[in-house]
Coordinates of C-alpha atoms in Angstrom, one line a residue:
M1 CA -7.6 33.6 -3.3
V2 CA -7.8 29.9 -4.6
V3 CA -6.4 27.2 -2.3
L4 CA -6.0 23.7 -3.8
V5 CA -5.4 20.9 -1.1
A6 CA -3.9 17.7 -2.2
G7 CA -4.7 14.8 -0.1
A8 CA -8.2 16.1 1.0
N9 CA -9.5 12.6 2.4
G10 CA -6.3 12.2 4.8
Q11 CA -6.0 13.3 8.1
L12 CA -4.8 17.2 7.7
G13 CA -7.1 17.4 4.8
Q14 CA -10.2 16.6 6.6
A15 CA -8.6 19.2 9.1
I16 CA -8.6 21.7 6.7
Q17 CA -12.0 21.2 5.5
F18 CA -13.2 21.1 9.1
V19 CA -11.8 24.4 9.6
S20 CA -12.4 25.8 5.8
G21 CA -15.8 27.3 6.5
N22 CA -14.2 30.1 8.9
Y23 CA -12.3 31.5 5.9
P24 CA -15.1 32.7 3.4
Q25 CA -12.4 34.7 1.5
I26 CA -10.4 31.4 0.4
D27 CA -11.9 29.3 -2.5
F28 CA -10.8 25.9 -1.2
V29 CA -10.6 23.1 -3.9
F30 CA -10.3 19.6 -2.0
C31 CA -8.8 17.0 -3.9
S32 CA -8.7 13.4 -3.0
S33 CA -6.0 11.1 -4.9
N34 CA -8.6 10.3 -7.2
D35 CA -9.0 13.8 -8.2
L36 CA -5.3 14.9 -8.2
D37 CA -2.8 11.8 -8.7
I38 CA 0.2 13.6 -7.7
T39 CA 2.3 10.9 -9.2
N40 CA 0.9 12.0 -12.6
K41 CA 2.5 15.4 -13.7
E42 CA -0.1 15.2 -16.8
N43 CA -3.1 14.9 -14.2
C44 CA -1.4 17.7 -11.9
Q45 CA -1.2 20.1 -14.8
K46 CA -4.9 19.4 -16.1
V47 CA -6.1 19.9 -12.4
F48 CA -3.8 23.3 -11.9
T49 CA -5.2 24.2 -15.4
K50 CA -8.9 23.8 -14.4
Y51 CA -8.7 25.5 -11.1
K52 CA -5.6 28.0 -11.3
P53 CA -4.6 27.9 -7.3
N54 CA -2.7 30.8 -6.0
F55 CA -1.6 28.2 -3.7
C56 CA -1.4 24.5 -3.3
I57 CA -1.1 22.6 0.2
N58 CA 0.5 19.5 -0.1
A59 CA -1.2 17.3 2.6
A60 CA -0.9 14.1 0.3
A61 CA 1.8 11.7 1.6
Y62 CA 3.0 8.1 2.3
T63 CA 2.9 8.1 6.0
A64 CA 3.6 4.2 6.7
V65 CA 6.7 4.4 8.3
D66 CA 7.3 0.5 9.0
K67 CA 5.8 -0.4 5.6
A68 CA 8.3 1.9 4.0
E69 CA 11.1 -0.3 4.8
S70 CA 9.9 -3.1 2.6
E71 CA 8.3 -0.9 -0.1
P72 CA 10.6 2.0 -0.6
E73 CA 9.7 2.4 -4.3
K74 CA 6.1 3.4 -3.4
A75 CA 7.1 5.8 -0.8
N76 CA 9.6 7.3 -3.1
L77 CA 6.9 7.3 -5.7
I78 CA 4.5 9.6 -3.6
N79 CA 7.1 11.4 -1.3
V80 CA 9.7 12.3 -3.8
V81 CA 8.0 12.0 -7.5
G82 CA 4.8 13.3 -6.6
V83 CA 6.2 16.2 -4.5
K84 CA 8.6 16.9 -7.3
N85 CA 5.7 17.1 -9.8
L86 CA 3.7 19.4 -7.8
A87 CA 6.6 21.7 -7.6
E88 CA 7.3 21.7 -11.3
V89 CA 3.5 22.5 -11.5
C90 CA 3.5 25.2 -9.2
K91 CA 6.6 26.8 -11.1
E92 CA 4.7 26.6 -14.4
T93 CA 1.8 28.2 -12.9
K94 CA 3.3 30.8 -10.7
A95 CA 1.5 29.0 -7.3
T96 CA 3.0 28.9 -4.0
L97 CA 3.4 25.3 -2.7
L98 CA 3.0 24.7 1.3
H99 CA 4.2 21.3 1.7
I100 CA 4.2 19.0 4.8
S101 CA 7.2 17.5 6.0
T102 CA 8.1 15.5 9.2
D103 CA 10.4 15.3 12.3
F104 CA 11.5 11.9 10.7
V105 CA 14.1 13.8 9.1
F106 CA 16.0 13.9 11.8
D107 CA 17.9 10.8 13.8
G108 CA 16.8 11.8 17.2
S109 CA 20.4 12.1 18.6
N110 CA 19.4 15.8 19.8
T111 CA 18.9 16.6 23.7
T112 CA 17.3 20.0 22.8
P113 CA 14.4 20.9 20.5
Y114 CA 15.5 20.6 16.6
S115 CA 15.4 24.1 14.8
E116 CA 15.1 24.7 11.0
K117 CA 18.6 25.1 10.9
D118 CA 19.9 21.6 12.5
I119 CA 21.1 19.2 9.6
P120 CA 18.7 16.4 8.8
N121 CA 20.0 13.0 9.3
P122 CA 17.2 10.2 8.5
T123 CA 17.6 6.5 10.0
G124 CA 15.1 5.0 7.7
V125 CA 13.0 5.1 4.0
Y126 CA 10.2 6.9 5.2
G127 CA 12.2 10.0 6.6
Q128 CA 14.6 9.8 3.7
S129 CA 11.8 10.1 1.3
K130 CA 10.5 12.9 2.9
L131 CA 13.5 14.5 3.1
D132 CA 14.2 13.8 -0.7
G133 CA 11.1 15.3 -1.2
E134 CA 11.6 18.8 0.4
K135 CA 15.3 18.9 -1.3
E136 CA 13.2 18.8 -4.8
I137 CA 10.6 21.4 -3.8
E138 CA 13.9 23.8 -2.5
E139 CA 15.8 22.8 -6.1
I140 CA 12.7 23.5 -8.2
L141 CA 10.7 26.2 -6.7
E142 CA 11.7 29.7 -4.9
Q143 CA 7.8 30.2 -3.7
H144 CA 7.3 27.4 -1.1
F145 CA 7.1 26.7 2.4
I146 CA 7.7 23.5 3.9
I147 CA 6.2 22.6 7.6
R148 CA 7.8 20.1 9.6
T149 CA 5.5 18.4 12.0
S150 CA 5.4 15.7 14.7
W151 CA 2.9 13.0 15.9
V152 CA -0.2 14.3 14.4
Y153 CA -3.6 13.3 15.7
S154 CA -7.2 14.6 15.3
Q155 CA -10.7 13.2 15.3
F156 CA -10.2 12.3 11.6
A157 CA -8.8 9.2 10.0
N158 CA -6.4 6.8 12.0
N159 CA -4.0 7.8 14.6
F160 CA -2.1 7.2 17.9
M161 CA -5.0 8.9 19.9
K162 CA -8.0 6.8 18.0
T163 CA -5.8 3.5 18.4
M164 CA -5.5 3.9 22.0
L165 CA -9.1 4.6 22.8
R166 CA -9.7 1.6 20.6
L167 CA -7.6 -0.5 22.5
A168 CA -8.7 0.7 25.6
T169 CA -12.1 -1.4 24.7
E170 CA -10.4 -4.4 23.9
R171 CA -7.9 -4.8 26.8
E172 CA -7.3 -4.4 30.4
T173 CA -3.4 -4.0 30.2
L174 CA -1.6 -1.8 27.7
S175 CA 2.2 -1.2 27.0
V176 CA 3.4 1.9 25.5
V177 CA 7.1 2.9 24.9
N178 CA 8.3 5.6 27.2
D179 CA 11.7 6.4 25.8
Q180 CA 10.8 8.3 22.6
M181 CA 10.5 12.0 23.4
G182 CA 8.3 14.4 20.7
T183 CA 5.2 16.7 20.9
P184 CA 1.9 15.6 19.7
T185 CA 0.3 17.8 17.1
N186 CA -3.2 18.4 16.7
A187 CA -4.2 18.5 13.1
I188 CA -6.7 21.4 13.5
D189 CA -4.1 23.4 15.1
L190 CA -1.7 22.5 11.9
A191 CA -4.8 23.3 9.8
E192 CA -5.3 26.8 11.1
A193 CA -1.3 27.5 11.1
I194 CA -1.2 26.6 7.4
I195 CA -3.9 29.2 6.9
T196 CA -2.4 31.7 8.9
I197 CA 0.8 31.6 6.8
L198 CA -1.3 31.9 3.4
T199 CA -3.4 34.7 4.6
N200 CA -1.1 36.8 6.8
S201 CA -2.2 40.1 6.2
N202 CA 0.6 42.0 7.9
I203 CA 3.3 40.7 5.6
P204 CA 3.2 40.6 1.8
Q205 CA 2.3 37.2 0.5
F206 CA 5.2 36.8 -1.8
N207 CA 8.1 38.5 0.5
N208 CA 11.1 36.0 -0.7
N209 CA 12.2 36.3 2.8
L210 CA 9.4 34.5 4.2
F211 CA 9.7 31.2 2.0
G212 CA 11.6 28.2 3.4
I213 CA 11.5 25.5 6.3
Y214 CA 9.0 25.8 9.6
N215 CA 8.6 23.5 12.4
F216 CA 5.2 23.5 14.0
S217 CA 3.8 21.2 16.6
N218 CA 1.9 21.8 19.5
E219 CA 3.8 23.2 22.9
G220 CA 5.5 21.1 25.3
Q221 CA 7.1 17.5 25.1
C222 CA 6.2 14.1 26.1
S223 CA 6.6 10.4 25.4
W224 CA 4.3 7.9 23.8
Y225 CA 3.5 6.4 27.2
D226 CA 2.8 10.2 28.6
F227 CA 0.3 10.7 25.7
A228 CA -1.3 7.7 26.2
K229 CA -1.8 8.2 29.8
K230 CA -3.3 11.6 29.2
I231 CA -5.5 10.3 26.7
F232 CA -7.0 8.0 29.2
E233 CA -6.7 10.3 31.9
L234 CA -9.1 12.9 30.2
N235 CA -11.5 10.0 29.2
T236 CA -11.7 8.9 32.8
I237 CA -10.8 5.2 31.4
S238 CA -9.3 2.9 33.8
I239 CA -6.6 0.7 32.0
N240 CA -3.4 -0.9 33.4
L241 CA -0.8 1.4 31.4
I242 CA 2.9 0.0 31.3
P243 CA 5.9 2.1 30.2
I244 CA 8.4 0.2 28.3
P245 CA 11.6 0.5 26.6
S246 CA 11.6 0.9 22.4
T247 CA 13.6 -2.3 22.6
S248 CA 10.6 -4.3 23.9
F249 CA 8.9 -3.2 21.3
P250 CA 10.9 -3.4 17.9
T251 CA 9.6 -1.9 14.7
P252 CA 10.9 -2.4 10.9
A253 CA 11.7 1.3 11.0
K254 CA 13.9 3.0 13.8
R255 CA 12.2 5.9 15.4
P256 CA 13.9 9.3 16.7
S257 CA 14.4 8.8 20.4
F258 CA 13.9 12.6 20.6
S259 CA 12.0 14.8 18.0
V260 CA 10.7 18.0 19.8
L261 CA 10.7 20.8 17.5
D262 CA 11.6 24.4 18.2
K263 CA 8.8 26.7 16.9
T264 CA 10.3 30.0 17.5
K265 CA 10.7 31.0 14.0
I266 CA 6.9 30.2 12.8
K267 CA 5.9 31.8 16.2
T268 CA 8.0 34.9 15.4
T269 CA 7.4 35.4 11.7
F270 CA 3.5 34.7 11.6
N271 CA 2.8 35.7 15.2
L272 CA 1.4 32.5 15.9
K273 CA 0.3 31.6 19.6
I274 CA 0.7 27.6 20.1
N275 CA -1.6 25.7 22.2
K276 CA 0.0 23.3 24.6
W277 CA -0.5 19.7 23.7
E278 CA -2.7 18.7 26.7
D279 CA -5.0 21.6 26.0
S280 CA -5.4 20.7 22.2
L281 CA -5.9 17.1 23.3
L282 CA -8.7 17.6 25.6
A283 CA -10.4 20.0 23.0
T284 CA -10.1 16.9 20.3
L285 CA -11.6 14.6 23.0
K286 CA -14.7 16.8 23.3
N287 CA -15.1 16.8 19.3
I288 CA -15.4 13.1 19.5

């Protein structure tokens, strides 16, 4: 099995590289944006012709949520045009596309976890671009998986956990919003879940009933304040942490106030056991 990973230098791409050695039956091809420019269809075709992947994991994305408000063209080029290119080339080569999407496709008005059947209603450019990318895949390619995830962090790249650890060395007091609820997702756990989908031995790989949208995050829920508090607690860092409302920390893009994801579908379909977010955070901190 040949699995091509787009966005290999990003947080999820690095996490997949980290666990790839556990799967000798898979021939992983890791492509950075220099190796595979998803915004250039001709380049995509050349890369697919060279490696002939059975699967493509699209971990490439424009993820600067606030910046997207002022540069929507760039967000759409990567998150919509780039995704469309991959979907079209996967169709041409009969490859299956596994694409990473986001909780930002929802407006956050729910009070119970979002399922795959809930109707998206993004409130910003980033969320809309990710939803538009999903729609391109659904219109073009039957053989696809779309994984919606949230609050991704790891020992790799830049993320909330690493920012908190850095700020703790620079400040004695830190304010973090406590009225946005979601679930942290460990990129290693997400990588393992993705590979489980691709290699699930109990279900035929191309059973059309499997294709579609799935939610994945770790188990449980918390606010960003709770997340920060646990990061400092597990690191025995003493800092004056102050909970604040989102109105005290205005950002160009509106965040969903509630974006907890219901994982029932992915757990039952692929017999996945998902770690609690606190347990995965502890495991990650041990790797730093």
